[in-house]
CSV table of C-alpha atoms in Angstrom, one decimal:
chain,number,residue,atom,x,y,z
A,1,UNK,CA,0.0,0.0,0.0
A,2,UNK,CA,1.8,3.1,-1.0
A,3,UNK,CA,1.8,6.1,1.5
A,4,UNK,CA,-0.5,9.1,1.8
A,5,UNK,CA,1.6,12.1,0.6
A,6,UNK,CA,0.1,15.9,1.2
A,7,UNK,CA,1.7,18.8,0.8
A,8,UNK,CA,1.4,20.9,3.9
A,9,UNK,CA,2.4,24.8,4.3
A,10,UNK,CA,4.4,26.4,7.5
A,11,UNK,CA,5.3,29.2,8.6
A,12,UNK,CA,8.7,28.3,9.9
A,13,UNK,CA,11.2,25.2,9.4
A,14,UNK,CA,13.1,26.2,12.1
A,15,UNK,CA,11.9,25.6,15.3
A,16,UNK,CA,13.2,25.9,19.0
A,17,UNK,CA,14.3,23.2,20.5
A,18,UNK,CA,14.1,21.9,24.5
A,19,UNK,CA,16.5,19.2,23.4
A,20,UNK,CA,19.9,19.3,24.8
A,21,UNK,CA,21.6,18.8,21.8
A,22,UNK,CA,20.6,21.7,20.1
A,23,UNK,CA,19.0,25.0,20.0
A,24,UNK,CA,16.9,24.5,17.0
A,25,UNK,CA,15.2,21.7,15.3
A,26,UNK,CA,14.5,20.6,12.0
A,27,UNK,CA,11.7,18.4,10.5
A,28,UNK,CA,11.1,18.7,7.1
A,29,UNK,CA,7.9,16.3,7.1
A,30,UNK,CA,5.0,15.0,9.5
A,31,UNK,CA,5.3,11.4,9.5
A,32,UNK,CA,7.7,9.1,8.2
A,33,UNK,CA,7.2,6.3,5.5
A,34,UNK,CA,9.9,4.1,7.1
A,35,UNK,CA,7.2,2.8,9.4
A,36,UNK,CA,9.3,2.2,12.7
A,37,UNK,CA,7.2,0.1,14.8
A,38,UNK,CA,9.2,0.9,17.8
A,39,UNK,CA,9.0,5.1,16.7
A,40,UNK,CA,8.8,7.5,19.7
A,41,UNK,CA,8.0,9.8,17.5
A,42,UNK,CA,4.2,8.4,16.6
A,43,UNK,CA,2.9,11.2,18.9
A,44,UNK,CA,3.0,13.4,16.4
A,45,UNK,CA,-0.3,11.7,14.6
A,46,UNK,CA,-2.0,13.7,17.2
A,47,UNK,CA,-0.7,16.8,15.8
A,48,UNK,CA,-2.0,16.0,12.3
A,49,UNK,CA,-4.7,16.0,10.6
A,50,UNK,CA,-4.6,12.0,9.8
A,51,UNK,CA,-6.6,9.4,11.2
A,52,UNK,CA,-4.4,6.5,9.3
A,53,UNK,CA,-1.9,4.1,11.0
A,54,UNK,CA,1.7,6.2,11.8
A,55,UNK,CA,4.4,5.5,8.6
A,56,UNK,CA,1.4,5.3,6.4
A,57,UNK,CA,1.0,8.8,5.7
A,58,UNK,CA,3.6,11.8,4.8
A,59,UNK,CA,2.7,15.7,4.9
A,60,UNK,CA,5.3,17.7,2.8
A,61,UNK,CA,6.3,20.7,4.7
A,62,UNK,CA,6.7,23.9,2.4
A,63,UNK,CA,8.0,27.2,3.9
A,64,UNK,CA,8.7,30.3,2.6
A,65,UNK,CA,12.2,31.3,1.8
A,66,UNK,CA,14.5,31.9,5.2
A,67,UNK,CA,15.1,35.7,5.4
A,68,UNK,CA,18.9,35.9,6.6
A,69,UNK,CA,20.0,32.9,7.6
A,70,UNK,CA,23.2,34.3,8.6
A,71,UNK,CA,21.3,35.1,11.9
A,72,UNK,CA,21.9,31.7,13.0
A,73,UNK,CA,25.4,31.5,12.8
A,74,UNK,CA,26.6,29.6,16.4
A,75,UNK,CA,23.9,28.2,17.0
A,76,UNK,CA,23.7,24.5,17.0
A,77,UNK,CA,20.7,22.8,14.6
A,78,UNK,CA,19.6,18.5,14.9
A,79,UNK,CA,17.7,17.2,11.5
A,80,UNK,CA,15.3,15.5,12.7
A,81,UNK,CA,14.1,14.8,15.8
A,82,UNK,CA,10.4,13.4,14.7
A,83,UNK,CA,11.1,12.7,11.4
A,84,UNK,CA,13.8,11.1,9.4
A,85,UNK,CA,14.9,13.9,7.0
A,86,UNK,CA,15.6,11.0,3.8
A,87,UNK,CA,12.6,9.5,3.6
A,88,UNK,CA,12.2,8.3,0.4
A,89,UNK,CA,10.2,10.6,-0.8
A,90,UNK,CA,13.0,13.1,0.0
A,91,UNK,CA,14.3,12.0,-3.4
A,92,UNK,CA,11.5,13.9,-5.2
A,93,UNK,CA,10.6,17.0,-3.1
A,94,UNK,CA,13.8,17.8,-1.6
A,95,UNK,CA,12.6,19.4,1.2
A,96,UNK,CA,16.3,18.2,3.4
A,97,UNK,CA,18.4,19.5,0.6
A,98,UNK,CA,16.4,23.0,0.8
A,99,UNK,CA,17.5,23.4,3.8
A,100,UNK,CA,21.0,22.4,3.1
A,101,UNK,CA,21.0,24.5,0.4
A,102,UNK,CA,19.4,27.9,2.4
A,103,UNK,CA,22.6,27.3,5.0
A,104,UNK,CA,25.5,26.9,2.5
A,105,UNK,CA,28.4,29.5,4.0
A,106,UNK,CA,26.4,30.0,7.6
A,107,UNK,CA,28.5,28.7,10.2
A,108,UNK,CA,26.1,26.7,12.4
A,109,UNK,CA,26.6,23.2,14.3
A,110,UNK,CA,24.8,20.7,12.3
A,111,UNK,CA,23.7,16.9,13.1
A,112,UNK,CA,22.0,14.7,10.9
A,113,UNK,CA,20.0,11.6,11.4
A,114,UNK,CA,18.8,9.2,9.5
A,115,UNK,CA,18.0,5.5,8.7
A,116,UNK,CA,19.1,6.2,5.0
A,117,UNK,CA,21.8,6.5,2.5
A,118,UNK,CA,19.9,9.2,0.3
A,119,UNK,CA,21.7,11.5,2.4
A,120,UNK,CA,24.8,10.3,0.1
A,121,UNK,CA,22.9,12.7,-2.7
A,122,UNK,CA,23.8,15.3,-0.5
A,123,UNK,CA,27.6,14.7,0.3
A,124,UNK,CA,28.6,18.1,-1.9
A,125,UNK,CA,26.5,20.1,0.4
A,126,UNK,CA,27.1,18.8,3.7
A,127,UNK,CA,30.6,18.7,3.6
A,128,UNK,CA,30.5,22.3,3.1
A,129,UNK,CA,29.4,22.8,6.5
A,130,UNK,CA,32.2,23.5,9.2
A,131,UNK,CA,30.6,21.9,11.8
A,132,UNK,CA,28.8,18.8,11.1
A,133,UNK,CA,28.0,15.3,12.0
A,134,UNK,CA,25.8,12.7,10.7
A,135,UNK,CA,24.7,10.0,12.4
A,136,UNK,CA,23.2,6.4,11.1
A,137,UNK,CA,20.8,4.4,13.3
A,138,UNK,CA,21.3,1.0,13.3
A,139,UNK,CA,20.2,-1.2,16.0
A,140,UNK,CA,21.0,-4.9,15.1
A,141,UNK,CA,22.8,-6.4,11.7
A,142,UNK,CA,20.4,-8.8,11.1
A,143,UNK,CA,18.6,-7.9,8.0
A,144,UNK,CA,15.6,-10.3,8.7
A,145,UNK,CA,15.1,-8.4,12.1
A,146,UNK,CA,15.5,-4.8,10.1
A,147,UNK,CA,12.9,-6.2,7.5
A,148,UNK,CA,10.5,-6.8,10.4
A,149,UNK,CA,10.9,-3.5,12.2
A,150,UNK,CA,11.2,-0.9,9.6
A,151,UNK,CA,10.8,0.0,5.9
A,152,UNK,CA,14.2,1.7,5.6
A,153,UNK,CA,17.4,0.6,3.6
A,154,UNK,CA,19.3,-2.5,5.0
A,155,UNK,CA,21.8,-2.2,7.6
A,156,UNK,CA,24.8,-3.2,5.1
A,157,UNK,CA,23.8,0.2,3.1
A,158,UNK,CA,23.8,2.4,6.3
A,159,UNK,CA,27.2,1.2,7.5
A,160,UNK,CA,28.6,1.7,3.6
A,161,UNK,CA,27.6,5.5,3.9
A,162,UNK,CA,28.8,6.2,6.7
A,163,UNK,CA,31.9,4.6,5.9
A,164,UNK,CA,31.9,7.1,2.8
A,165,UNK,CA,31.1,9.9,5.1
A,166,UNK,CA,33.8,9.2,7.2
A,167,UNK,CA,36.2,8.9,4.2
A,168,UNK,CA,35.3,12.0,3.7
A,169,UNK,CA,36.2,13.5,6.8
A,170,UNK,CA,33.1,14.0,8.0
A,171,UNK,CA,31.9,13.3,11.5
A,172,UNK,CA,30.2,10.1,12.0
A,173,UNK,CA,28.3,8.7,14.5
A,174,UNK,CA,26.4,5.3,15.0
A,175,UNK,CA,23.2,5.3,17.1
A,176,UNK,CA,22.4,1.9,18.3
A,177,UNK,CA,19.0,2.8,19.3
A,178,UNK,CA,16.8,0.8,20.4
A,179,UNK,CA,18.3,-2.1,21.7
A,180,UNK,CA,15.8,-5.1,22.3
A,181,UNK,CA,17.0,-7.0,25.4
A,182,UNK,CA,19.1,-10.3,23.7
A,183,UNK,CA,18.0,-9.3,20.4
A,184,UNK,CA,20.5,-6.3,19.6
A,185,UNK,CA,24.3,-7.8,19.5
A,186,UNK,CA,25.5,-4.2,21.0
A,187,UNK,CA,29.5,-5.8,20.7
A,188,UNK,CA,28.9,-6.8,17.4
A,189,UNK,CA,27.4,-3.6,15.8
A,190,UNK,CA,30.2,-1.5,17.8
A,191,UNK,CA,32.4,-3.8,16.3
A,192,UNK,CA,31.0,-3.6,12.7
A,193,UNK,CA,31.0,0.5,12.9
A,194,UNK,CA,34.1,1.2,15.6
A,195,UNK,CA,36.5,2.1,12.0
A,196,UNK,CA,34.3,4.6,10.5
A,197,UNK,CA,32.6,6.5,13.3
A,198,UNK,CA,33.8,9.1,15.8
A,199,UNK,CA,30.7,8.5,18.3
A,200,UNK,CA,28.3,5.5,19.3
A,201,UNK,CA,25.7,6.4,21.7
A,202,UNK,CA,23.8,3.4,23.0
A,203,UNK,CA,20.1,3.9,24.4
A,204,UNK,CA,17.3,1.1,25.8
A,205,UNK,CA,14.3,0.3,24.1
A,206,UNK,CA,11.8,2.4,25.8
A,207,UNK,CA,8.1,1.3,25.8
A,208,UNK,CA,6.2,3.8,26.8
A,209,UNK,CA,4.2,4.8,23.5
A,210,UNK,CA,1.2,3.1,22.1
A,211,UNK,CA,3.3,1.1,20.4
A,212,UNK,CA,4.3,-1.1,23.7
A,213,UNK,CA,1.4,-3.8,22.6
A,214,UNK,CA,2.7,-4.2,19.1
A,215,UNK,CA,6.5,-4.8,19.9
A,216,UNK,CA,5.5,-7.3,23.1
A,217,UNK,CA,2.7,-8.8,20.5
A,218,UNK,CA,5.8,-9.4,18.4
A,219,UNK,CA,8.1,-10.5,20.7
A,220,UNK,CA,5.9,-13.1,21.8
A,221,UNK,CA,5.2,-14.2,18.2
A,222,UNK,CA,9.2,-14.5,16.9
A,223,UNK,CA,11.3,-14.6,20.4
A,224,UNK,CA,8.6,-16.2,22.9
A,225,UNK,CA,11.5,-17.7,24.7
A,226,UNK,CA,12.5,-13.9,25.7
A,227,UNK,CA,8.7,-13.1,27.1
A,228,UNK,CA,10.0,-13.7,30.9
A,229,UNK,CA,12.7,-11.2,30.5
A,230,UNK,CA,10.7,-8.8,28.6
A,231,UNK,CA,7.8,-9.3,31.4
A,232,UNK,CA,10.7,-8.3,33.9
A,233,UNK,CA,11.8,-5.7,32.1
A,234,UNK,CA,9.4,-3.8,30.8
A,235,UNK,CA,6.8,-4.7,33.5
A,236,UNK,CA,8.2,-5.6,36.6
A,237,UNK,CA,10.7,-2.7,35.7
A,238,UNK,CA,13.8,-4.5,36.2
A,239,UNK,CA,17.0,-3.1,35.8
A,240,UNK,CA,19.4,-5.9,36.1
A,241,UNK,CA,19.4,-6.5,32.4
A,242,UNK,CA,20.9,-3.0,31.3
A,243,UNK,CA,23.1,-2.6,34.4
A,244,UNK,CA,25.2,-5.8,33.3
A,245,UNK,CA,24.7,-4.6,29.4
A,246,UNK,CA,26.7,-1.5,31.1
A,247,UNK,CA,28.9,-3.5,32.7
A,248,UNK,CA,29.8,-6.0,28.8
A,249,UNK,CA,30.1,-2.8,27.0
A,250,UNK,CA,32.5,-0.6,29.5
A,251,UNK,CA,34.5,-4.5,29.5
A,252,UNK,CA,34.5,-4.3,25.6
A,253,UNK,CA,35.9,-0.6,25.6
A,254,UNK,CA,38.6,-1.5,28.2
A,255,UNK,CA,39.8,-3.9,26.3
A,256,UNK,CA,39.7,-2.1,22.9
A,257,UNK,CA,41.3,0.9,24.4
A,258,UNK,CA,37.8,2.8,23.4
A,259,UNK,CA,36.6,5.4,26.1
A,260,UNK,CA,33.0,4.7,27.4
A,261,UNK,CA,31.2,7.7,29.4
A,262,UNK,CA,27.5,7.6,30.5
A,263,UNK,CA,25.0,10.0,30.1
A,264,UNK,CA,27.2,13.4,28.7
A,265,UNK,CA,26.2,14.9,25.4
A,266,UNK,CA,28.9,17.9,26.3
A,267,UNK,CA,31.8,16.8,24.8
A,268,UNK,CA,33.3,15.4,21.5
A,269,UNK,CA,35.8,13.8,20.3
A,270,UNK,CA,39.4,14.0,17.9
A,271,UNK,CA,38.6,12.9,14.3
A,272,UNK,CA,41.2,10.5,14.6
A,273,UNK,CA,40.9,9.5,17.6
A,274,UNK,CA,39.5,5.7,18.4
A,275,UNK,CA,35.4,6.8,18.7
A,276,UNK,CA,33.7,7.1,22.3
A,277,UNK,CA,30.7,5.2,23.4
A,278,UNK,CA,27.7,7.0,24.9
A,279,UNK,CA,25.6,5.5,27.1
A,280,UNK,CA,22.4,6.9,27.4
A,281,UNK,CA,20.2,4.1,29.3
A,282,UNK,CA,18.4,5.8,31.9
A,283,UNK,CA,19.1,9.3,31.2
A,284,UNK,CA,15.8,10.8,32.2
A,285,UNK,CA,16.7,9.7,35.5
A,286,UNK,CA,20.7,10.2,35.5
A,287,UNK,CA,21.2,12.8,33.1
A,288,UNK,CA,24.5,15.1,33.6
A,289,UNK,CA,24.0,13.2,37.6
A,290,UNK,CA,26.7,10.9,37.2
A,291,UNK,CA,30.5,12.5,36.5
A,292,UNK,CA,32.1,11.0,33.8
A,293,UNK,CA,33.8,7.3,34.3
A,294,UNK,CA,31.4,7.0,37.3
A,295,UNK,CA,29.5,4.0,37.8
A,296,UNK,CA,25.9,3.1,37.4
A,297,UNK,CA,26.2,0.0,40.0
């Protein structure tokens, strides 16, 4: 079934941001076609004038022209924080690369995000920026897994671009995000990405959306072994499972002479330099609590 695509005008693109990673964000659409059934961002249906299923719909934002841009230079912009900015559908209305285009020789602090190598269309433009990163989310390297959890490009593709991102001196960063408790090989996707990213930040599946049903629905359907430690998890709201996933992954780093801090977005990292791993499970509890290298146990 294809999607429902509108075009939609705004007023603005560029909106203010309570994030801590940025002053402003960016969404060029409402919606995304990759269909996520694990997306945090499916709150935004509420928002919208749709009554169909979130990732089945797609409004095309169009916005007048950006009167002096230069306004924003220092200031630090995230594309996108409810939206992935290469949908498909990116390839024909080009709303990302408007943008891109609007900011070419403003010095702002630019993060990308996506599930998609599109964004390779846009190499000439991006690498223009000063300050930029672009980050790939990938949170397991089984394509079968991908297949059933999202409609974006396979996991080999995502780890090519960013491999040609990072060839291209361009900050990288892989976002394992969500992990499913023994589902997502964290070690083995570190491992997979570790040459051609500067970052990894980790972060827990988090079932608080509507969506909780669907994922346990499925869980119980493909992994009904794991139903007792999902049950502990996600009901009984056990912790035991991500402490000791703390505990593997700051064992891994040790050992591969990678630096592992929890819960700091305040910092970054030599382009050269072996990448640091973030860990971001239970930030809205410990965020900027804990001092770096301190421990969770």
């Amino acid at each position: 079934m294809n999607p429902i695509i509108k075009p939609i005008k705004v007023k603005n693109i560029v909106t203010k941001s309570n994030l801590p990673v940025c002053d402003y964000s960016i969404n060029p659409y409402v919606g995304c076609t990759h269909a996520c059934k694990y997306c945090y961002a499916c709150f935004m249906k509420k928002f919208s004038a749709h009554n169909e299923d979130w990732g089945t719909f797609l409004d095309v934002k169009l916005w007048d022209n950006i009167k002096n841009p230069a306004r924003y230079a220092g200031k630090s912009f995230f594309m996108s924080s409810v939206t992935d900015p290469y949908n498909p559908q990116e390839k024909i209305y080009k709303r990302t690369r408007e943008f891109l285009q609007t900011f070419q020789g403003v010095d702002i602090n630019l993060s990308l995000q996506t599930k998609s190598d599109l964004i390779l269309r846009d190499l000439d433009l991006i690498k223009n920026f000063k300050r930029v990163r672009v980050g790939f989310s990938i949170n397991t390297l089984d394509e079968n897994f991908k297949n059933d959890m999202d409609n974006a490009v396979s996991i080999e593709r995502r780890l090519n671009a960013m491999k040609i991102f990072h060839d291209a001196g361009i900050r990288t960063t892989c976002f394992i995000s969500p992990i499913f408790p023994a589902i997502t090989d964290v070690i083995a996707i570190i491992d997979a990405a570790k040459n051609f990213c500067n970052l990894i930040w980790l972060e827990n599946l988090n079932l608080r959306g509507n969506f909780k049903p669907t994922i346990l629905n499925y869980i119980n359907e493909k992994f009904p072994a794991l139903i007792p430690l999902y049950h502990d998890i996600y009901h009984k709201k056990n912790r035991s499972y991500w402490f000791q996933l703390d505990k593997t992954v700051a064992e891994y780093a040790t050992k591969n002479n990678l630096e592992y801090v929890r819960n700091r977005d305040d910092f970054d990292t030599d382009f050269d330099a072996p990448p640091v791993i973030v860990n971001f499970f239970f930030h809205e509890q410990l965020k900027n609590k804990l001092p770096r290298g301190d421990s969770l146990e």
